[in-house]
Structures are given as structure tokens and as C-alpha cells.
Amino acid sequence: MDVRPNQTIYINNLNEKIKKEELKKSLYAIFSQFGQILDIVALKTLKMRGQAFVIFKEIGSASNALRTMQGFPFYDKPMRIAYSKSDSDIVAKLKGTYKERPKKVKPPKPVPGVEEKKDKKKKQTSAENANPNTQTEQPPNQILFLTNLPEETNEMMLSMLFNQFPGFKEVRLVPNRHDIAFVEFTTELQSNAAKEALQGFKITPTHAMKITFAKK
């Protein structure tokens, strides 16, 4: 009866009151730590309510996610996770759509050297942009300051991200500001571990979270 490990995990016992878009974003936020996600399928039909599929690029990511997140309290209900039985259909379809997307992009100029140089320049400029932050880095603090958060960020989402790290105490959102938040840990060492692990974490594909120590 055992389903063979594959890169799609099937989750049920999800909270049915959560809107589909919020559910997908929250699932992305907690599962993308295990590896690249190709897609998340959550249907709100009567038959599929409270269920979702998360499709990873690698089987190892799916296995790790299944082991680590089994029974994880997600919107107050423990998740039940298994490998998907209908892997071939969903993954084949999604891989099909996944492969088709790049075709819409205009083909690059046929001189590979030029493209590489552009990439190098981009990397240099982004590294230069990142440098000022490192120079003005605050001294270690058990409280972290998060910026560049997407509009739909909520306390639950951030708590699920950070409570996987030892010493997590609480998330504090700033009234009338969706893009910043504070996360408190018991010690500076613990906050630093979370900062290193989640620096640049993409809560949504367009928002890479920036983490610094809060000012003392």
C-alpha cells in the first residue's frame, strides 16, 4: 500500500476557512526551505477542500519536507502529509507548463560572451548595493529587524518561518506598515542563526526578505 517516494507531497487536514491564495502563499513560505518548489496546487472544490499538493523539483526535498513537517500545526490544525499517488499526472502537467514559460521570453542575443559580461556586471552592482548594508550592520541583538516584506505578510506566516529555530520568542508587526517586522529570540546567538539561514528568503517570488539586527 505504500506509495513510492516522489517529488510531489499530498497534504490534507488543512484549515478549510483559509482563502486559496493565502493558503498557497503560506505553504510556499514554510515549504520552500526544503528546496525549489515547481508549483503548489490547492483546489477549493468540495472534493478537494482542506487538501493541497506541493511539487518539488527534487525527490530529496519532498522526503525532507514530509519528515520534518509531518503533524506541523498549520493554522491550528496538524498537517497530514504523504507522497502523492497521482504524481505522474500532476507533475507531468506542471512540468509541461513549467517548461513552456521560458519560451515567452525574447531569445537572448546569440553572443554568449556578451551575456556573461552583463551577468557579471549585474552581480557586481548587486554586490556593491549590498555592501553599504554590511558596513552599517548593527551589533548583535536578540531582536531581528525584517524589511522588504510583501503586503500579505501576517504574524502567522512569520511565526511559522522563524519558530523552526531554537530560542524563538515572538513576532511583532508594526501597525500600518506591512513591509517591516521584528522577531525576538532568547539570545543573540539564536537570533544570528535564524538571520543567517533566512537572509534573502523569498516569502513571495518577488520579495526577498532583508534581515538585520534591531538597533539597541
PDB file of C-alpha atoms in Angstrom:
ATOM      1  CA  MET A   1       0.000   0.000   0.000  1.00  0.00           C
ATOM      2  CA  ASP A   2       2.957   2.310   0.469  1.00  0.00           C
ATOM      3  CA  VAL A   3       3.293   4.982  -2.169  1.00  0.00           C
ATOM      4  CA  ARG A   4       6.784   5.264  -3.592  1.00  0.00           C
ATOM      5  CA  PRO A   5       8.676   8.476  -2.731  1.00  0.00           C
ATOM      6  CA  ASN A   6       8.293  11.090  -5.448  1.00  0.00           C
ATOM      7  CA  GLN A   7       8.700  14.839  -5.707  1.00  0.00           C
ATOM      8  CA  THR A   8       5.037  15.610  -5.010  1.00  0.00           C
ATOM      9  CA  ILE A   9       3.687  15.619  -1.473  1.00  0.00           C
ATOM     10  CA  TYR A  10      -0.015  15.449  -0.707  1.00  0.00           C
ATOM     11  CA  ILE A  11      -1.195  17.404   2.353  1.00  0.00           C
ATOM     12  CA  ASN A  12      -4.601  17.105   3.962  1.00  0.00           C
ATOM     13  CA  ASN A  13      -6.359  18.138   7.187  1.00  0.00           C
ATOM     14  CA  LEU A  14      -5.746  21.782   6.190  1.00  0.00           C
ATOM     15  CA  ASN A  15      -7.903  24.543   7.616  1.00  0.00           C
ATOM     16  CA  GLU A  16     -10.777  24.940   5.137  1.00  0.00           C
ATOM     17  CA  LYS A  17     -11.546  28.520   6.163  1.00  0.00           C
ATOM     18  CA  ILE A  18      -8.295  29.858   4.703  1.00  0.00           C
ATOM     19  CA  LYS A  19      -8.572  31.557   1.300  1.00  0.00           C
ATOM     20  CA  LYS A  20      -6.890  29.649  -1.531  1.00  0.00           C
ATOM     21  CA  GLU A  21      -4.326  32.384  -2.353  1.00  0.00           C
ATOM     22  CA  GLU A  22      -3.335  32.870   1.285  1.00  0.00           C
ATOM     23  CA  LEU A  23      -3.091  29.108   1.755  1.00  0.00           C
ATOM     24  CA  LYS A  24      -0.750  28.764  -1.245  1.00  0.00           C
ATOM     25  CA  LYS A  25       1.460  31.655  -0.079  1.00  0.00           C
ATOM     26  CA  SER A  26       1.703  30.229   3.447  1.00  0.00           C
ATOM     27  CA  LEU A  27       2.529  26.757   2.117  1.00  0.00           C
ATOM     28  CA  TYR A  28       5.200  28.287  -0.115  1.00  0.00           C
ATOM     29  CA  ALA A  29       6.627  30.205   2.853  1.00  0.00           C
ATOM     30  CA  ILE A  30       7.073  27.116   5.028  1.00  0.00           C
ATOM     31  CA  PHE A  31       7.997  24.528   2.375  1.00  0.00           C
ATOM     32  CA  SER A  32      10.453  26.473   0.202  1.00  0.00           C
ATOM     33  CA  GLN A  33      13.133  25.995   2.911  1.00  0.00           C
ATOM     34  CA  PHE A  34      13.378  22.346   1.742  1.00  0.00           C
ATOM     35  CA  GLY A  35      14.197  23.069  -1.900  1.00  0.00           C
ATOM     36  CA  GLN A  36      12.907  24.547  -5.131  1.00  0.00           C
ATOM     37  CA  ILE A  37       9.132  24.332  -5.489  1.00  0.00           C
ATOM     38  CA  LEU A  38       7.780  23.944  -9.018  1.00  0.00           C
ATOM     39  CA  ASP A  39       4.185  24.595  -8.034  1.00  0.00           C
ATOM     40  CA  ILE A  40       1.546  24.350  -5.329  1.00  0.00           C
ATOM     41  CA  VAL A  41      -1.899  23.052  -6.222  1.00  0.00           C
ATOM     42  CA  ALA A  42      -4.765  23.901  -3.864  1.00  0.00           C
ATOM     43  CA  LEU A  43      -8.311  23.495  -5.115  1.00  0.00           C
ATOM     44  CA  LYS A  44     -11.357  24.794  -3.281  1.00  0.00           C
ATOM     45  CA  THR A  45     -13.809  22.316  -4.812  1.00  0.00           C
ATOM     46  CA  LEU A  46     -15.938  20.346  -2.362  1.00  0.00           C
ATOM     47  CA  LYS A  47     -13.964  17.162  -3.030  1.00  0.00           C
ATOM     48  CA  MET A  48     -10.542  18.843  -2.663  1.00  0.00           C
ATOM     49  CA  ARG A  49     -11.167  21.191   0.269  1.00  0.00           C
ATOM     50  CA  GLY A  50      -8.574  21.093   3.032  1.00  0.00           C
ATOM     51  CA  GLN A  51      -6.047  19.442   0.708  1.00  0.00           C
ATOM     52  CA  ALA A  52      -3.061  20.592  -1.325  1.00  0.00           C
ATOM     53  CA  PHE A  53      -0.186  19.255  -3.400  1.00  0.00           C
ATOM     54  CA  VAL A  54       3.319  20.716  -3.178  1.00  0.00           C
ATOM     55  CA  ILE A  55       5.518  19.779  -6.141  1.00  0.00           C
ATOM     56  CA  PHE A  56       9.258  19.968  -5.522  1.00  0.00           C
ATOM     57  CA  LYS A  57      11.961  19.830  -8.160  1.00  0.00           C
ATOM     58  CA  GLU A  58      13.866  17.089  -6.280  1.00  0.00           C
ATOM     59  CA  ILE A  59      12.585  13.953  -4.560  1.00  0.00           C
ATOM     60  CA  GLY A  60      15.023  14.585  -1.676  1.00  0.00           C
ATOM     61  CA  SER A  61      13.322  17.918  -0.946  1.00  0.00           C
ATOM     62  CA  ALA A  62       9.915  16.237  -0.822  1.00  0.00           C
ATOM     63  CA  SER A  63      11.191  13.485   1.511  1.00  0.00           C
ATOM     64  CA  ASN A  64      12.791  16.018   3.848  1.00  0.00           C
ATOM     65  CA  ALA A  65       9.642  18.170   3.891  1.00  0.00           C
ATOM     66  CA  LEU A  66       7.435  15.150   4.607  1.00  0.00           C
ATOM     67  CA  ARG A  67       9.575  14.020   7.541  1.00  0.00           C
ATOM     68  CA  THR A  68      10.105  17.477   9.033  1.00  0.00           C
ATOM     69  CA  MET A  69       6.603  18.949   8.655  1.00  0.00           C
ATOM     70  CA  GLN A  70       4.502  15.870   9.455  1.00  0.00           C
ATOM     71  CA  GLY A  71       1.961  16.933  12.095  1.00  0.00           C
ATOM     72  CA  PHE A  72       3.135  20.578  11.965  1.00  0.00           C
ATOM     73  CA  PRO A  73       0.387  22.851  13.397  1.00  0.00           C
ATOM     74  CA  PHE A  74      -0.654  24.904  10.365  1.00  0.00           C
ATOM     75  CA  TYR A  75      -3.469  27.391  11.009  1.00  0.00           C
ATOM     76  CA  ASP A  76      -4.224  25.459  14.234  1.00  0.00           C
ATOM     77  CA  LYS A  77      -4.563  22.055  12.534  1.00  0.00           C
ATOM     78  CA  PRO A  78      -1.807  19.389  12.350  1.00  0.00           C
ATOM     79  CA  MET A  79      -0.826  18.736   8.747  1.00  0.00           C
ATOM     80  CA  ARG A  80      -1.073  15.180   7.446  1.00  0.00           C
ATOM     81  CA  ILE A  81       1.482  14.628   4.703  1.00  0.00           C
ATOM     82  CA  ALA A  82       2.045  11.711   2.326  1.00  0.00           C
ATOM     83  CA  TYR A  83       3.642  11.181  -1.063  1.00  0.00           C
ATOM     84  CA  SER A  84       1.157  11.857  -3.841  1.00  0.00           C
ATOM     85  CA  LYS A  85      -0.358   8.796  -5.522  1.00  0.00           C
ATOM     86  CA  SER A  86      -1.317  10.696  -8.678  1.00  0.00           C
ATOM     87  CA  ASP A  87       2.189  12.016  -9.159  1.00  0.00           C
ATOM     88  CA  SER A  88       2.517  11.284 -12.855  1.00  0.00           C
ATOM     89  CA  ASP A  89      -0.498  13.329 -13.977  1.00  0.00           C
ATOM     90  CA  ILE A  90       0.065  16.429 -11.911  1.00  0.00           C
ATOM     91  CA  VAL A  91       3.825  16.515 -12.269  1.00  0.00           C
ATOM     92  CA  ALA A  92       3.685  15.847 -16.000  1.00  0.00           C
ATOM     93  CA  LYS A  93       1.183  18.656 -16.482  1.00  0.00           C
ATOM     94  CA  LEU A  94       3.055  21.047 -14.241  1.00  0.00           C
ATOM     95  CA  LYS A  95       6.405  20.229 -15.743  1.00  0.00           C
ATOM     96  CA  GLY A  96       4.835  20.846 -19.117  1.00  0.00           C
ATOM     97  CA  THR A  97       3.619  24.285 -18.104  1.00  0.00           C
ATOM     98  CA  TYR A  98       6.807  24.900 -16.197  1.00  0.00           C
ATOM     99  CA  LYS A  99       8.958  24.247 -19.265  1.00  0.00           C
ATOM    100  CA  GLU A 100       6.774  26.329 -21.541  1.00  0.00           C
ATOM    101  CA  ARG A 101       7.108  29.541 -19.551  1.00  0.00           C
ATOM    102  CA  PRO A 102      10.674  30.489 -20.595  1.00  0.00           C
ATOM    103  CA  LYS A 103       9.659  30.339 -24.287  1.00  0.00           C
ATOM    104  CA  LYS A 104       7.731  33.592 -23.893  1.00  0.00           C
ATOM    105  CA  VAL A 105      10.938  35.418 -23.043  1.00  0.00           C
ATOM    106  CA  LYS A 106      12.630  37.040 -26.041  1.00  0.00           C
ATOM    107  CA  PRO A 107      15.636  34.970 -27.093  1.00  0.00           C
ATOM    108  CA  PRO A 108      18.953  36.445 -25.902  1.00  0.00           C
ATOM    109  CA  LYS A 109      21.427  37.839 -28.428  1.00  0.00           C
ATOM    110  CA  PRO A 110      23.475  34.994 -29.898  1.00  0.00           C
ATOM    111  CA  VAL A 111      26.784  36.230 -28.432  1.00  0.00           C
ATOM    112  CA  PRO A 112      27.276  34.228 -25.210  1.00  0.00           C
ATOM    113  CA  GLY A 113      30.289  36.269 -24.088  1.00  0.00           C
ATOM    114  CA  VAL A 114      28.238  39.471 -24.034  1.00  0.00           C
ATOM    115  CA  GLU A 115      25.522  37.882 -21.905  1.00  0.00           C
ATOM    116  CA  GLU A 116      28.084  36.567 -19.442  1.00  0.00           C
ATOM    117  CA  LYS A 117      29.651  40.001 -19.101  1.00  0.00           C
ATOM    118  CA  LYS A 118      26.233  41.507 -18.452  1.00  0.00           C
ATOM    119  CA  ASP A 119      25.603  38.905 -15.773  1.00  0.00           C
ATOM    120  CA  LYS A 120      28.949  39.648 -14.154  1.00  0.00           C
ATOM    121  CA  LYS A 121      28.173  43.362 -14.182  1.00  0.00           C
ATOM    122  CA  LYS A 122      24.786  42.702 -12.619  1.00  0.00           C
ATOM    123  CA  LYS A 123      26.378  40.598  -9.906  1.00  0.00           C
ATOM    124  CA  GLN A 124      28.959  43.302  -9.209  1.00  0.00           C
ATOM    125  CA  THR A 125      26.364  46.042  -8.949  1.00  0.00           C
ATOM    126  CA  SER A 126      24.130  43.949  -6.719  1.00  0.00           C
ATOM    127  CA  ALA A 127      27.145  43.133  -4.540  1.00  0.00           C
ATOM    128  CA  GLU A 128      28.009  46.838  -4.390  1.00  0.00           C
ATOM    129  CA  ASN A 129      24.426  47.655  -3.455  1.00  0.00           C
ATOM    130  CA  ALA A 130      24.571  45.065  -0.708  1.00  0.00           C
ATOM    131  CA  ASN A 131      27.826  46.388   0.699  1.00  0.00           C
ATOM    132  CA  PRO A 132      26.526  49.582   2.337  1.00  0.00           C
ATOM    133  CA  ASN A 133      24.193  47.435   4.453  1.00  0.00           C
ATOM    134  CA  THR A 134      27.047  45.307   5.701  1.00  0.00           C
ATOM    135  CA  GLN A 135      29.087  48.358   6.642  1.00  0.00           C
ATOM    136  CA  THR A 136      26.260  49.814   8.732  1.00  0.00           C
ATOM    137  CA  GLU A 137      25.400  46.419  10.272  1.00  0.00           C
ATOM    138  CA  GLN A 138      24.093  46.820  13.821  1.00  0.00           C
ATOM    139  CA  PRO A 139      25.875  44.978  16.664  1.00  0.00           C
ATOM    140  CA  PRO A 140      24.333  41.570  17.515  1.00  0.00           C
ATOM    141  CA  ASN A 141      20.944  41.727  19.149  1.00  0.00           C
ATOM    142  CA  GLN A 142      18.436  39.015  20.088  1.00  0.00           C
ATOM    143  CA  ILE A 143      15.823  41.052  18.219  1.00  0.00           C
ATOM    144  CA  LEU A 144      15.874  40.929  14.412  1.00  0.00           C
ATOM    145  CA  PHE A 145      14.540  43.653  12.138  1.00  0.00           C
ATOM    146  CA  LEU A 146      12.895  42.428   8.912  1.00  0.00           C
ATOM    147  CA  THR A 147      12.352  44.621   5.849  1.00  0.00           C
ATOM    148  CA  ASN A 148      11.095  44.229   2.264  1.00  0.00           C
ATOM    149  CA  LEU A 149       8.162  42.078   3.371  1.00  0.00           C
ATOM    150  CA  PRO A 150       5.255  41.608   0.920  1.00  0.00           C
ATOM    151  CA  GLU A 151       1.892  43.223   1.548  1.00  0.00           C
ATOM    152  CA  GLU A 152       0.162  39.988   2.559  1.00  0.00           C
ATOM    153  CA  THR A 153       2.667  39.223   5.352  1.00  0.00           C
ATOM    154  CA  ASN A 154       0.987  38.320   8.607  1.00  0.00           C
ATOM    155  CA  GLU A 155       2.110  37.255  12.069  1.00  0.00           C
ATOM    156  CA  MET A 156       1.207  33.611  11.423  1.00  0.00           C
ATOM    157  CA  MET A 157       3.356  33.437   8.279  1.00  0.00           C
ATOM    158  CA  LEU A 158       6.430  34.902  10.004  1.00  0.00           C
ATOM    159  CA  SER A 159       5.931  32.780  13.140  1.00  0.00           C
ATOM    160  CA  MET A 160       5.869  29.606  11.016  1.00  0.00           C
ATOM    161  CA  LEU A 161       9.104  30.663   9.335  1.00  0.00           C
ATOM    162  CA  PHE A 162      11.009  31.593  12.475  1.00  0.00           C
ATOM    163  CA  ASN A 163       9.691  29.133  15.070  1.00  0.00           C
ATOM    164  CA  GLN A 164      11.695  26.334  13.434  1.00  0.00           C
ATOM    165  CA  PHE A 165      14.764  27.948  15.053  1.00  0.00           C
ATOM    166  CA  PRO A 166      15.592  27.350  18.733  1.00  0.00           C
ATOM    167  CA  GLY A 167      15.006  30.266  21.104  1.00  0.00           C
ATOM    168  CA  PHE A 168      12.177  31.826  19.072  1.00  0.00           C
ATOM    169  CA  LYS A 169      10.010  34.051  21.292  1.00  0.00           C
ATOM    170  CA  GLU A 170       7.688  36.222  19.233  1.00  0.00           C
ATOM    171  CA  VAL A 171       6.953  38.196  16.073  1.00  0.00           C
ATOM    172  CA  ARG A 172       5.983  41.859  16.371  1.00  0.00           C
ATOM    173  CA  LEU A 173       4.342  43.570  13.417  1.00  0.00           C
ATOM    174  CA  VAL A 174       4.394  47.341  13.071  1.00  0.00           C
ATOM    175  CA  PRO A 175       0.919  48.966  12.870  1.00  0.00           C
ATOM    176  CA  ASN A 176       0.181  50.480   9.431  1.00  0.00           C
ATOM    177  CA  ARG A 177       3.451  49.105   7.985  1.00  0.00           C
ATOM    178  CA  HIS A 178       3.168  45.774   6.179  1.00  0.00           C
ATOM    179  CA  ASP A 179       6.781  45.786   4.937  1.00  0.00           C
ATOM    180  CA  ILE A 180       8.649  45.628   8.278  1.00  0.00           C
ATOM    181  CA  ALA A 181       8.528  43.478  11.414  1.00  0.00           C
ATOM    182  CA  PHE A 182      10.566  42.468  14.473  1.00  0.00           C
ATOM    183  CA  VAL A 183      11.338  38.916  15.584  1.00  0.00           C
ATOM    184  CA  GLU A 184      12.647  38.244  19.075  1.00  0.00           C
ATOM    185  CA  PHE A 185      14.828  35.324  20.204  1.00  0.00           C
ATOM    186  CA  THR A 186      16.156  34.383  23.654  1.00  0.00           C
ATOM    187  CA  THR A 187      19.834  35.009  22.831  1.00  0.00           C
ATOM    188  CA  GLU A 188      21.915  36.845  20.220  1.00  0.00           C
ATOM    189  CA  LEU A 189      23.427  33.539  19.057  1.00  0.00           C
ATOM    190  CA  GLN A 190      19.985  32.124  18.331  1.00  0.00           C
ATOM    191  CA  SER A 191      18.810  35.250  16.507  1.00  0.00           C
ATOM    192  CA  ASN A 192      22.016  35.231  14.440  1.00  0.00           C
ATOM    193  CA  ALA A 193      21.422  31.593  13.377  1.00  0.00           C
ATOM    194  CA  ALA A 194      17.931  32.480  12.127  1.00  0.00           C
ATOM    195  CA  LYS A 195      19.262  35.640  10.446  1.00  0.00           C
ATOM    196  CA  GLU A 196      21.941  33.680   8.545  1.00  0.00           C
ATOM    197  CA  ALA A 197      19.511  30.926   7.485  1.00  0.00           C
ATOM    198  CA  LEU A 198      16.662  33.149   6.302  1.00  0.00           C
ATOM    199  CA  GLN A 199      18.585  36.110   4.877  1.00  0.00           C
ATOM    200  CA  GLY A 200      17.177  36.814   1.414  1.00  0.00           C
ATOM    201  CA  PHE A 201      14.402  34.225   1.893  1.00  0.00           C
ATOM    202  CA  LYS A 202      11.659  34.805  -0.685  1.00  0.00           C
ATOM    203  CA  ILE A 203       8.291  34.887   1.057  1.00  0.00           C
ATOM    204  CA  THR A 204       6.855  35.509  -2.403  1.00  0.00           C
ATOM    205  CA  PRO A 205       8.810  35.149  -5.663  1.00  0.00           C
ATOM    206  CA  THR A 206       9.255  38.947  -5.853  1.00  0.00           C
ATOM    207  CA  HIS A 207      10.080  39.796  -2.226  1.00  0.00           C
ATOM    208  CA  ALA A 208      13.426  38.686  -0.782  1.00  0.00           C
ATOM    209  CA  MET A 209      13.363  39.383   2.941  1.00  0.00           C
ATOM    210  CA  LYS A 210      16.188  41.518   4.354  1.00  0.00           C
ATOM    211  CA  ILE A 211      17.206  40.787   7.949  1.00  0.00           C
ATOM    212  CA  THR A 212      19.381  42.959  10.207  1.00  0.00           C
ATOM    213  CA  PHE A 213      19.861  43.171  13.952  1.00  0.00           C
ATOM    214  CA  ALA A 214      17.472  45.689  15.515  1.00  0.00           C
ATOM    215  CA  LYS A 215      19.032  48.861  16.924  1.00  0.00           C
ATOM    216  CA  LYS A 216      19.720  48.615  20.639  1.00  0.00           C
TER     217      LYS A 216
END
